[in-house]
Amino acid sequence: MSEDEAEQLELDVAHEAAEVPSVSSDPQELVEAALPPSILRKFRVASYRKAASILKFGMPKEFGEVIEALEAFEITTDMIRRPGGNESEIPKAISRLLRHKGWNETTISGDLH
């Protein structure tokens, strides 16, 4: 198999995997009711345990901030392929869109006993 054929096969497999959300995901109609068309045109979205609806109706300010950031977010093939060490360019770009609004990464731990 040539290098070009191997790369195309890798892209085809990734494309197939990305098209099929888990069987436990919310119905697509629920996702479409929660998210604006601009986001649905730009991204493939899956919601689990009604997360999109809960965020939209339970935390409308935060939902608006996430939607605004996603509308501004652009991802390139180069960003995907470039190694990132501890953090690739993609989460850095998302952080730049949200950090000035008070969004910060945090770690949550808990004991289930």
Short mmCIF file of the N, C-alpha and C atoms (twelve columns), coordinates in Angstrom:
data_MODEL
# 
_entry.id   MODEL 
# 
loop_
_atom_site.group_PDB 
_atom_site.id 
_atom_site.type_symbol 
_atom_site.label_atom_id 
_atom_site.label_alt_id 
_atom_site.label_comp_id 
_atom_site.label_asym_id 
_atom_site.label_seq_id 
_atom_site.Cartn_x 
_atom_site.Cartn_y 
_atom_site.Cartn_z 
_atom_site.pdbx_PDB_model_num 
ATOM 1   N N  . MET A 1   0.848   -1.165 0.000  1 
ATOM 2   C CA . MET A 1   0.000   0.000  0.000  1 
ATOM 3   C C  . MET A 1   0.899   1.235  0.000  1 
ATOM 4   N N  . SER A 2   0.598   2.165  -0.904 1 
ATOM 5   C CA . SER A 2   1.397   3.387  -0.977 1 
ATOM 6   C C  . SER A 2   1.085   4.297  0.211  1 
ATOM 7   N N  . GLU A 3   1.941   5.280  0.393  1 
ATOM 8   C CA . GLU A 3   1.732   6.226  1.489  1 
ATOM 9   C C  . GLU A 3   0.430   7.010  1.295  1 
ATOM 10  N N  . ASP A 4   0.138   7.386  0.041  1 
ATOM 11  C CA . ASP A 4   -1.107  8.106  -0.248 1 
ATOM 12  C C  . ASP A 4   -2.328  7.241  0.036  1 
ATOM 13  N N  . GLU A 5   -2.251  5.956  -0.338 1 
ATOM 14  C CA . GLU A 5   -3.373  5.045  -0.077 1 
ATOM 15  C C  . GLU A 5   -3.577  4.841  1.423  1 
ATOM 16  N N  . ALA A 6   -2.486  4.726  2.159  1 
ATOM 17  C CA . ALA A 6   -2.580  4.554  3.610  1 
ATOM 18  C C  . ALA A 6   -3.198  5.789  4.263  1 
ATOM 19  N N  . GLU A 7   -2.789  6.961  3.789  1 
ATOM 20  C CA . GLU A 7   -3.353  8.199  4.339  1 
ATOM 21  C C  . GLU A 7   -4.847  8.303  4.027  1 
ATOM 22  N N  . GLN A 8   -5.238  7.928  2.804  1 
ATOM 23  C CA . GLN A 8   -6.656  7.979  2.437  1 
ATOM 24  C C  . GLN A 8   -7.467  6.988  3.259  1 
ATOM 25  N N  . LEU A 9   -6.928  5.791  3.484  1 
ATOM 26  C CA . LEU A 9   -7.616  4.800  4.309  1 
ATOM 27  C C  . LEU A 9   -7.810  5.330  5.729  1 
ATOM 28  N N  . GLU A 10  -6.776  5.957  6.265  1 
ATOM 29  C CA . GLU A 10  -6.870  6.536  7.612  1 
ATOM 30  C C  . GLU A 10  -7.958  7.610  7.661  1 
ATOM 31  N N  . LEU A 11  -8.023  8.450  6.641  1 
ATOM 32  C CA . LEU A 11  -9.059  9.489  6.586  1 
ATOM 33  C C  . LEU A 11  -10.450 8.879  6.471  1 
ATOM 34  N N  . ASP A 12  -10.584 7.823  5.656  1 
ATOM 35  C CA . ASP A 12  -11.881 7.161  5.482  1 
ATOM 36  C C  . ASP A 12  -12.364 6.539  6.783  1 
ATOM 37  N N  . VAL A 13  -11.477 5.872  7.505  1 
ATOM 38  C CA . VAL A 13  -11.840 5.236  8.773  1 
ATOM 39  C C  . VAL A 13  -12.230 6.301  9.794  1 
ATOM 40  N N  . ALA A 14  -11.451 7.374  9.867  1 
ATOM 41  C CA . ALA A 14  -11.763 8.456  10.807 1 
ATOM 42  C C  . ALA A 14  -13.100 9.091  10.463 1 
ATOM 43  N N  . HIS A 15  -13.368 9.264  9.170  1 
ATOM 44  C CA . HIS A 15  -14.633 9.861  8.735  1 
ATOM 45  C C  . HIS A 15  -15.806 8.976  9.143  1 
ATOM 46  N N  . GLU A 16  -15.686 7.667  8.925  1 
ATOM 47  C CA . GLU A 16  -16.753 6.737  9.308  1 
ATOM 48  C C  . GLU A 16  -16.990 6.765  10.809 1 
ATOM 49  N N  . ALA A 17  -15.937 6.737  11.594 1 
ATOM 50  C CA . ALA A 17  -16.074 6.716  13.052 1 
ATOM 51  C C  . ALA A 17  -16.729 7.993  13.557 1 
ATOM 52  N N  . ALA A 18  -16.401 9.104  12.932 1 
ATOM 53  C CA . ALA A 18  -16.945 10.383 13.374 1 
ATOM 54  C C  . ALA A 18  -18.420 10.532 13.032 1 
ATOM 55  N N  . GLU A 19  -18.911 9.773  12.073 1 
ATOM 56  C CA . GLU A 19  -20.290 9.916  11.623 1 
ATOM 57  C C  . GLU A 19  -21.285 9.163  12.482 1 
ATOM 58  N N  . VAL A 20  -20.826 8.267  13.329 1 
ATOM 59  C CA . VAL A 20  -21.747 7.414  14.071 1 
ATOM 60  C C  . VAL A 20  -21.616 7.685  15.566 1 
ATOM 61  N N  . PRO A 21  -22.560 8.458  16.135 1 
ATOM 62  C CA . PRO A 21  -22.496 8.646  17.585 1 
ATOM 63  C C  . PRO A 21  -22.858 7.355  18.301 1 
ATOM 64  N N  . SER A 22  -22.500 7.279  19.543 1 
ATOM 65  C CA . SER A 22  -22.794 6.110  20.358 1 
ATOM 66  C C  . SER A 22  -24.294 5.862  20.411 1 
ATOM 67  N N  . VAL A 23  -24.670 4.600  20.577 1 
ATOM 68  C CA . VAL A 23  -26.090 4.256  20.668 1 
ATOM 69  C C  . VAL A 23  -26.737 4.892  21.888 1 
ATOM 70  N N  . SER A 24  -25.943 5.302  22.863 1 
ATOM 71  C CA . SER A 24  -26.506 5.922  24.063 1 
ATOM 72  C C  . SER A 24  -26.666 7.440  23.922 1 
ATOM 73  N N  . SER A 25  -26.361 7.983  22.747 1 
ATOM 74  C CA . SER A 25  -26.512 9.428  22.565 1 
ATOM 75  C C  . SER A 25  -27.987 9.803  22.461 1 
ATOM 76  N N  . ASP A 26  -28.264 11.073 22.718 1 
ATOM 77  C CA . ASP A 26  -29.632 11.580 22.626 1 
ATOM 78  C C  . ASP A 26  -30.107 11.534 21.177 1 
ATOM 79  N N  . PRO A 27  -31.430 11.462 20.967 1 
ATOM 80  C CA . PRO A 27  -31.957 11.508 19.595 1 
ATOM 81  C C  . PRO A 27  -31.525 12.803 18.902 1 
ATOM 82  N N  . GLN A 28  -31.242 12.713 17.612 1 
ATOM 83  C CA . GLN A 28  -30.774 13.874 16.856 1 
ATOM 84  C C  . GLN A 28  -31.779 15.023 16.910 1 
ATOM 85  N N  . GLU A 29  -33.070 14.706 16.976 1 
ATOM 86  C CA . GLU A 29  -34.092 15.755 17.040 1 
ATOM 87  C C  . GLU A 29  -33.912 16.614 18.297 1 
ATOM 88  N N  . LEU A 30  -33.519 15.999 19.392 1 
ATOM 89  C CA . LEU A 30  -33.297 16.727 20.641 1 
ATOM 90  C C  . LEU A 30  -32.098 17.663 20.503 1 
ATOM 91  N N  . VAL A 31  -31.057 17.180 19.853 1 
ATOM 92  C CA . VAL A 31  -29.861 17.997 19.623 1 
ATOM 93  C C  . VAL A 31  -30.214 19.183 18.729 1 
ATOM 94  N N  . GLU A 32  -30.959 18.914 17.659 1 
ATOM 95  C CA . GLU A 32  -31.334 19.973 16.722 1 
ATOM 96  C C  . GLU A 32  -32.239 21.013 17.371 1 
ATOM 97  N N  . ALA A 33  -33.060 20.599 18.329 1 
ATOM 98  C CA . ALA A 33  -33.935 21.544 19.027 1 
ATOM 99  C C  . ALA A 33  -33.150 22.429 19.993 1 
ATOM 100 N N  . ALA A 34  -32.030 21.937 20.481 1 
ATOM 101 C CA . ALA A 34  -31.256 22.678 21.480 1 
ATOM 102 C C  . ALA A 34  -30.223 23.618 20.871 1 
ATOM 103 N N  . LEU A 35  -29.681 23.262 19.715 1 
ATOM 104 C CA . LEU A 35  -28.560 24.021 19.163 1 
ATOM 105 C C  . LEU A 35  -28.967 24.836 17.945 1 
ATOM 106 N N  . PRO A 36  -28.348 26.005 17.767 1 
ATOM 107 C CA . PRO A 36  -28.669 26.823 16.600 1 
ATOM 108 C C  . PRO A 36  -28.156 26.181 15.307 1 
ATOM 109 N N  . PRO A 37  -28.839 26.460 14.191 1 
ATOM 110 C CA . PRO A 37  -28.416 25.894 12.903 1 
ATOM 111 C C  . PRO A 37  -26.962 26.204 12.552 1 
ATOM 112 N N  . SER A 38  -26.458 27.374 12.965 1 
ATOM 113 C CA . SER A 38  -25.066 27.733 12.648 1 
ATOM 114 C C  . SER A 38  -24.086 26.713 13.215 1 
ATOM 115 N N  . ILE A 39  -24.378 26.179 14.383 1 
ATOM 116 C CA . ILE A 39  -23.505 25.180 15.007 1 
ATOM 117 C C  . ILE A 39  -23.691 23.830 14.332 1 
ATOM 118 N N  . LEU A 40  -24.926 23.472 14.019 1 
ATOM 119 C CA . LEU A 40  -25.199 22.178 13.388 1 
ATOM 120 C C  . LEU A 40  -24.618 22.107 11.979 1 
ATOM 121 N N  . ARG A 41  -24.525 23.252 11.297 1 
ATOM 122 C CA . ARG A 41  -23.904 23.267 9.964  1 
ATOM 123 C C  . ARG A 41  -22.387 23.131 10.067 1 
ATOM 124 N N  . LYS A 42  -21.823 23.631 11.137 1 
ATOM 125 C CA . LYS A 42  -20.368 23.694 11.278 1 
ATOM 126 C C  . LYS A 42  -19.764 22.445 11.906 1 
ATOM 127 N N  . PHE A 43  -20.510 21.791 12.810 1 
ATOM 128 C CA . PHE A 43  -19.975 20.661 13.570 1 
ATOM 129 C C  . PHE A 43  -20.938 19.483 13.543 1 
ATOM 130 N N  . ARG A 44  -20.405 18.300 13.736 1 
ATOM 131 C CA . ARG A 44  -21.223 17.118 14.021 1 
ATOM 132 C C  . ARG A 44  -21.344 17.078 15.539 1 
ATOM 133 N N  . VAL A 45  -22.560 17.080 16.021 1 
ATOM 134 C CA . VAL A 45  -22.785 17.205 17.459 1 
ATOM 135 C C  . VAL A 45  -23.545 15.997 17.984 1 
ATOM 136 N N  . ALA A 46  -23.088 15.469 19.096 1 
ATOM 137 C CA . ALA A 46  -23.815 14.427 19.824 1 
ATOM 138 C C  . ALA A 46  -23.991 14.928 21.249 1 
ATOM 139 N N  . SER A 47  -25.144 14.651 21.815 1 
ATOM 140 C CA . SER A 47  -25.439 15.030 23.194 1 
ATOM 141 C C  . SER A 47  -25.772 13.759 23.955 1 
ATOM 142 N N  . TYR A 48  -25.384 13.714 25.200 1 
ATOM 143 C CA . TYR A 48  -25.648 12.549 26.039 1 
ATOM 144 C C  . TYR A 48  -26.364 12.993 27.304 1 
ATOM 145 N N  . ARG A 49  -27.354 12.195 27.710 1 
ATOM 146 C CA . ARG A 49  -28.136 12.464 28.930 1 
ATOM 147 C C  . ARG A 49  -28.712 13.875 28.924 1 
ATOM 148 N N  . LYS A 50  -29.145 14.296 27.735 1 
ATOM 149 C CA . LYS A 50  -29.814 15.593 27.534 1 
ATOM 150 C C  . LYS A 50  -28.935 16.791 27.891 1 
ATOM 151 N N  . ALA A 51  -27.634 16.629 27.775 1 
ATOM 152 C CA . ALA A 51  -26.696 17.687 28.165 1 
ATOM 153 C C  . ALA A 51  -26.930 18.985 27.396 1 
ATOM 154 N N  . ALA A 52  -27.182 18.908 26.089 1 
ATOM 155 C CA . ALA A 52  -27.383 20.133 25.304 1 
ATOM 156 C C  . ALA A 52  -28.610 20.892 25.792 1 
ATOM 157 N N  . SER A 53  -29.695 20.192 26.044 1 
ATOM 158 C CA . SER A 53  -30.923 20.839 26.530 1 
ATOM 159 C C  . SER A 53  -30.748 21.388 27.940 1 
ATOM 160 N N  . ILE A 54  -30.079 20.629 28.792 1 
ATOM 161 C CA . ILE A 54  -29.850 21.081 30.170 1 
ATOM 162 C C  . ILE A 54  -29.022 22.362 30.175 1 
ATOM 163 N N  . LEU A 55  -27.978 22.407 29.356 1 
ATOM 164 C CA . LEU A 55  -27.146 23.608 29.295 1 
ATOM 165 C C  . LEU A 55  -27.941 24.782 28.732 1 
ATOM 166 N N  . LYS A 56  -28.694 24.551 27.654 1 
ATOM 167 C CA . LYS A 56  -29.447 25.635 27.018 1 
ATOM 168 C C  . LYS A 56  -30.476 26.242 27.969 1 
ATOM 169 N N  . PHE A 57  -31.251 25.403 28.628 1 
ATOM 170 C CA . PHE A 57  -32.349 25.909 29.445 1 
ATOM 171 C C  . PHE A 57  -31.973 26.119 30.912 1 
ATOM 172 N N  . GLY A 58  -31.002 25.376 31.405 1 
ATOM 173 C CA . GLY A 58  -30.613 25.496 32.804 1 
ATOM 174 C C  . GLY A 58  -29.537 26.524 33.061 1 
ATOM 175 N N  . MET A 59  -28.719 26.791 32.042 1 
ATOM 176 C CA . MET A 59  -27.612 27.738 32.197 1 
ATOM 177 C C  . MET A 59  -27.510 28.574 30.920 1 
ATOM 178 N N  . PRO A 60  -28.518 29.391 30.631 1 
ATOM 179 C CA . PRO A 60  -28.555 30.096 29.347 1 
ATOM 180 C C  . PRO A 60  -27.375 31.033 29.099 1 
ATOM 181 N N  . LYS A 61  -26.850 31.675 30.138 1 
ATOM 182 C CA . LYS A 61  -25.698 32.572 29.944 1 
ATOM 183 C C  . LYS A 61  -24.487 31.769 29.469 1 
ATOM 184 N N  . GLU A 62  -24.198 30.671 30.151 1 
ATOM 185 C CA . GLU A 62  -23.059 29.830 29.792 1 
ATOM 186 C C  . GLU A 62  -23.273 29.193 28.421 1 
ATOM 187 N N  . PHE A 63  -24.505 28.782 28.140 1 
ATOM 188 C CA . PHE A 63  -24.827 28.212 26.834 1 
ATOM 189 C C  . PHE A 63  -24.510 29.232 25.736 1 
ATOM 190 N N  . GLY A 64  -24.919 30.468 25.937 1 
ATOM 191 C CA . GLY A 64  -24.638 31.516 24.957 1 
ATOM 192 C C  . GLY A 64  -23.148 31.727 24.747 1 
ATOM 193 N N  . GLU A 65  -22.385 31.660 25.833 1 
ATOM 194 C CA . GLU A 65  -20.933 31.824 25.720 1 
ATOM 195 C C  . GLU A 65  -20.301 30.677 24.938 1 
ATOM 196 N N  . VAL A 66  -20.779 29.461 25.175 1 
ATOM 197 C CA . VAL A 66  -20.256 28.303 24.442 1 
ATOM 198 C C  . VAL A 66  -20.610 28.423 22.962 1 
ATOM 199 N N  . ILE A 67  -21.848 28.781 22.663 1 
ATOM 200 C CA . ILE A 67  -22.274 28.928 21.268 1 
ATOM 201 C C  . ILE A 67  -21.455 30.014 20.579 1 
ATOM 202 N N  . GLU A 68  -21.278 31.151 21.233 1 
ATOM 203 C CA . GLU A 68  -20.482 32.245 20.669 1 
ATOM 204 C C  . GLU A 68  -19.052 31.779 20.373 1 
ATOM 205 N N  . ALA A 69  -18.462 31.037 21.293 1 
ATOM 206 C CA . ALA A 69  -17.097 30.537 21.097 1 
ATOM 207 C C  . ALA A 69  -17.043 29.545 19.942 1 
ATOM 208 N N  . LEU A 70  -18.023 28.647 19.862 1 
ATOM 209 C CA . LEU A 70  -18.031 27.661 18.779 1 
ATOM 210 C C  . LEU A 70  -18.241 28.320 17.421 1 
ATOM 211 N N  . GLU A 71  -19.050 29.369 17.377 1 
ATOM 212 C CA . GLU A 71  -19.246 30.081 16.113 1 
ATOM 213 C C  . GLU A 71  -17.960 30.758 15.656 1 
ATOM 214 N N  . ALA A 72  -17.143 31.219 16.592 1 
ATOM 215 C CA . ALA A 72  -15.878 31.882 16.260 1 
ATOM 216 C C  . ALA A 72  -14.742 30.889 16.022 1 
ATOM 217 N N  . PHE A 73  -14.877 29.678 16.527 1 
ATOM 218 C CA . PHE A 73  -13.805 28.681 16.466 1 
ATOM 219 C C  . PHE A 73  -13.599 28.172 15.043 1 
ATOM 220 N N  . GLU A 74  -12.362 28.138 14.634 1 
ATOM 221 C CA . GLU A 74  -11.970 27.573 13.337 1 
ATOM 222 C C  . GLU A 74  -10.895 26.530 13.586 1 
ATOM 223 N N  . ILE A 75  -11.020 25.397 12.932 1 
ATOM 224 C CA . ILE A 75  -10.031 24.327 13.063 1 
ATOM 225 C C  . ILE A 75  -9.502  23.996 11.672 1 
ATOM 226 N N  . THR A 76  -8.205  23.796 11.582 1 
ATOM 227 C CA . THR A 76  -7.590  23.469 10.303 1 
ATOM 228 C C  . THR A 76  -6.999  22.061 10.354 1 
ATOM 229 N N  . THR A 77  -6.774  21.503 9.199  1 
ATOM 230 C CA . THR A 77  -6.128  20.194 9.111  1 
ATOM 231 C C  . THR A 77  -4.746  20.254 9.743  1 
ATOM 232 N N  . ASP A 78  -4.059  21.365 9.550  1 
ATOM 233 C CA . ASP A 78  -2.730  21.528 10.134 1 
ATOM 234 C C  . ASP A 78  -2.788  21.475 11.663 1 
ATOM 235 N N  . MET A 79  -3.821  22.071 12.257 1 
ATOM 236 C CA . MET A 79  -3.974  22.029 13.715 1 
ATOM 237 C C  . MET A 79  -4.160  20.591 14.195 1 
ATOM 238 N N  . ILE A 80  -4.885  19.803 13.433 1 
ATOM 239 C CA . ILE A 80  -5.149  18.416 13.804 1 
ATOM 240 C C  . ILE A 80  -3.879  17.584 13.716 1 
ATOM 241 N N  . ARG A 81  -3.103  17.809 12.685 1 
ATOM 242 C CA . ARG A 81  -1.917  16.980 12.440 1 
ATOM 243 C C  . ARG A 81  -0.707  17.375 13.274 1 
ATOM 244 N N  . ARG A 82  -0.635  18.612 13.725 1 
ATOM 245 C CA . ARG A 82  0.536   19.098 14.452 1 
ATOM 246 C C  . ARG A 82  0.565   18.513 15.864 1 
ATOM 247 N N  . PRO A 83  1.693   17.895 16.266 1 
ATOM 248 C CA . PRO A 83  1.781   17.381 17.636 1 
ATOM 249 C C  . PRO A 83  1.756   18.542 18.622 1 
ATOM 250 N N  . GLY A 84  1.199   18.280 19.795 1 
ATOM 251 C CA . GLY A 84  1.025   19.373 20.734 1 
ATOM 252 C C  . GLY A 84  1.703   19.208 22.069 1 
ATOM 253 N N  . GLY A 85  2.369   18.088 22.278 1 
ATOM 254 C CA . GLY A 85  2.969   17.888 23.594 1 
ATOM 255 C C  . GLY A 85  1.872   17.773 24.637 1 
ATOM 256 N N  . ASN A 86  1.959   18.573 25.687 1 
ATOM 257 C CA . ASN A 86  0.949   18.536 26.742 1 
ATOM 258 C C  . ASN A 86  -0.401  19.065 26.275 1 
ATOM 259 N N  . GLU A 87  -0.405  20.024 25.357 1 
ATOM 260 C CA . GLU A 87  -1.657  20.597 24.880 1 
ATOM 261 C C  . GLU A 87  -1.492  21.023 23.432 1 
ATOM 262 N N  . SER A 88  -2.347  20.491 22.549 1 
ATOM 263 C CA . SER A 88  -2.266  20.847 21.137 1 
ATOM 264 C C  . SER A 88  -2.836  22.247 20.911 1 
ATOM 265 N N  . GLU A 89  -2.760  22.705 19.687 1 
ATOM 266 C CA . GLU A 89  -3.249  24.035 19.330 1 
ATOM 267 C C  . GLU A 89  -4.771  24.146 19.474 1 
ATOM 268 N N  . ILE A 90  -5.491  23.040 19.347 1 
ATOM 269 C CA . ILE A 90  -6.957  23.079 19.380 1 
ATOM 270 C C  . ILE A 90  -7.484  23.532 20.746 1 
ATOM 271 N N  . PRO A 91  -7.134  22.890 21.865 1 
ATOM 272 C CA . PRO A 91  -7.634  23.400 23.147 1 
ATOM 273 C C  . PRO A 91  -7.113  24.795 23.483 1 
ATOM 274 N N  . LYS A 92  -5.933  25.138 22.989 1 
ATOM 275 C CA . LYS A 92  -5.419  26.492 23.212 1 
ATOM 276 C C  . LYS A 92  -6.320  27.512 22.521 1 
ATOM 277 N N  . ALA A 93  -6.762  27.193 21.302 1 
ATOM 278 C CA . ALA A 93  -7.655  28.098 20.568 1 
ATOM 279 C C  . ALA A 93  -8.987  28.244 21.291 1 
ATOM 280 N N  . ILE A 94  -9.514  27.152 21.802 1 
ATOM 281 C CA . ILE A 94  -10.778 27.206 22.544 1 
ATOM 282 C C  . ILE A 94  -10.595 28.016 23.826 1 
ATOM 283 N N  . SER A 95  -9.483  27.817 24.510 1 
ATOM 284 C CA . SER A 95  -9.199  28.587 25.729 1 
ATOM 285 C C  . SER A 95  -9.161  30.084 25.445 1 
ATOM 286 N N  . ARG A 96  -8.556  30.471 24.316 1 
ATOM 287 C CA . ARG A 96  -8.492  31.892 23.964 1 
ATOM 288 C C  . ARG A 96  -9.891  32.480 23.780 1 
ATOM 289 N N  . LEU A 97  -10.822 31.664 23.321 1 
ATOM 290 C CA . LEU A 97  -12.188 32.142 23.106 1 
ATOM 291 C C  . LEU A 97  -13.000 32.231 24.393 1 
ATOM 292 N N  . LEU A 98  -12.660 31.438 25.400 1 
ATOM 293 C CA . LEU A 98  -13.488 31.368 26.609 1 
ATOM 294 C C  . LEU A 98  -12.846 31.939 27.875 1 
ATOM 295 N N  . ARG A 99  -11.537 31.951 27.939 1 
ATOM 296 C CA . ARG A 99  -10.873 32.336 29.188 1 
ATOM 297 C C  . ARG A 99  -11.223 33.759 29.620 1 
ATOM 298 N N  . HIS A 100 -11.308 34.684 28.688 1 
ATOM 299 C CA . HIS A 100 -11.621 36.073 29.056 1 
ATOM 300 C C  . HIS A 100 -13.039 36.223 29.607 1 
ATOM 301 N N  . LYS A 101 -13.858 35.196 29.466 1 
ATOM 302 C CA . LYS A 101 -15.210 35.204 30.035 1 
ATOM 303 C C  . LYS A 101 -15.250 34.496 31.385 1 
ATOM 304 N N  . GLY A 102 -14.072 34.115 31.896 1 
ATOM 305 C CA . GLY A 102 -14.004 33.485 33.205 1 
ATOM 306 C C  . GLY A 102 -14.010 31.969 33.184 1 
ATOM 307 N N  . TRP A 103 -13.927 31.373 31.999 1 
ATOM 308 C CA . TRP A 103 -13.884 29.914 31.899 1 
ATOM 309 C C  . TRP A 103 -12.444 29.467 32.132 1 
ATOM 310 N N  . ASN A 104 -12.265 28.539 33.049 1 
ATOM 311 C CA . ASN A 104 -10.939 28.011 33.355 1 
ATOM 312 C C  . ASN A 104 -11.007 26.499 33.485 1 
ATOM 313 N N  . GLU A 105 -9.908  25.863 33.135 1 
ATOM 314 C CA . GLU A 105 -9.813  24.410 33.290 1 
ATOM 315 C C  . GLU A 105 -9.716  24.080 34.772 1 
ATOM 316 N N  . THR A 106 -10.382 23.013 35.155 1 
ATOM 317 C CA . THR A 106 -10.323 22.579 36.545 1 
ATOM 318 C C  . THR A 106 -10.333 21.061 36.594 1 
ATOM 319 N N  . THR A 107 -9.901  20.533 37.695 1 
ATOM 320 C CA . THR A 107 -9.923  19.089 37.910 1 
ATOM 321 C C  . THR A 107 -10.903 18.795 39.032 1 
ATOM 322 N N  . ILE A 108 -11.774 17.851 38.787 1 
ATOM 323 C CA . ILE A 108 -12.747 17.439 39.797 1 
ATOM 324 C C  . ILE A 108 -12.456 15.992 40.146 1 
ATOM 325 N N  . SER A 109 -12.370 15.715 41.426 1 
ATOM 326 C CA . SER A 109 -12.184 14.331 41.843 1 
ATOM 327 C C  . SER A 109 -13.214 14.025 42.915 1 
ATOM 328 N N  . GLY A 110 -13.548 12.772 43.008 1 
ATOM 329 C CA . GLY A 110 -14.533 12.383 44.002 1 
ATOM 330 C C  . GLY A 110 -14.342 10.941 44.412 1 
ATOM 331 N N  . ASP A 111 -14.869 10.617 45.550 1 
ATOM 332 C CA . ASP A 111 -14.814 9.263  46.066 1 
ATOM 333 C C  . ASP A 111 -16.221 8.700  46.016 1 
ATOM 334 N N  . LEU A 112 -16.396 7.580  45.356 1 
ATOM 335 C CA . LEU A 112 -17.716 6.983  45.196 1 
ATOM 336 C C  . LEU A 112 -18.069 6.027  46.318 1 
ATOM 337 N N  . HIS A 113 -17.282 5.976  47.359 1 
ATOM 338 C CA . HIS A 113 -17.563 5.056  48.471 1 
ATOM 339 C C  . HIS A 113 -18.499 5.667  49.459 1 
# 
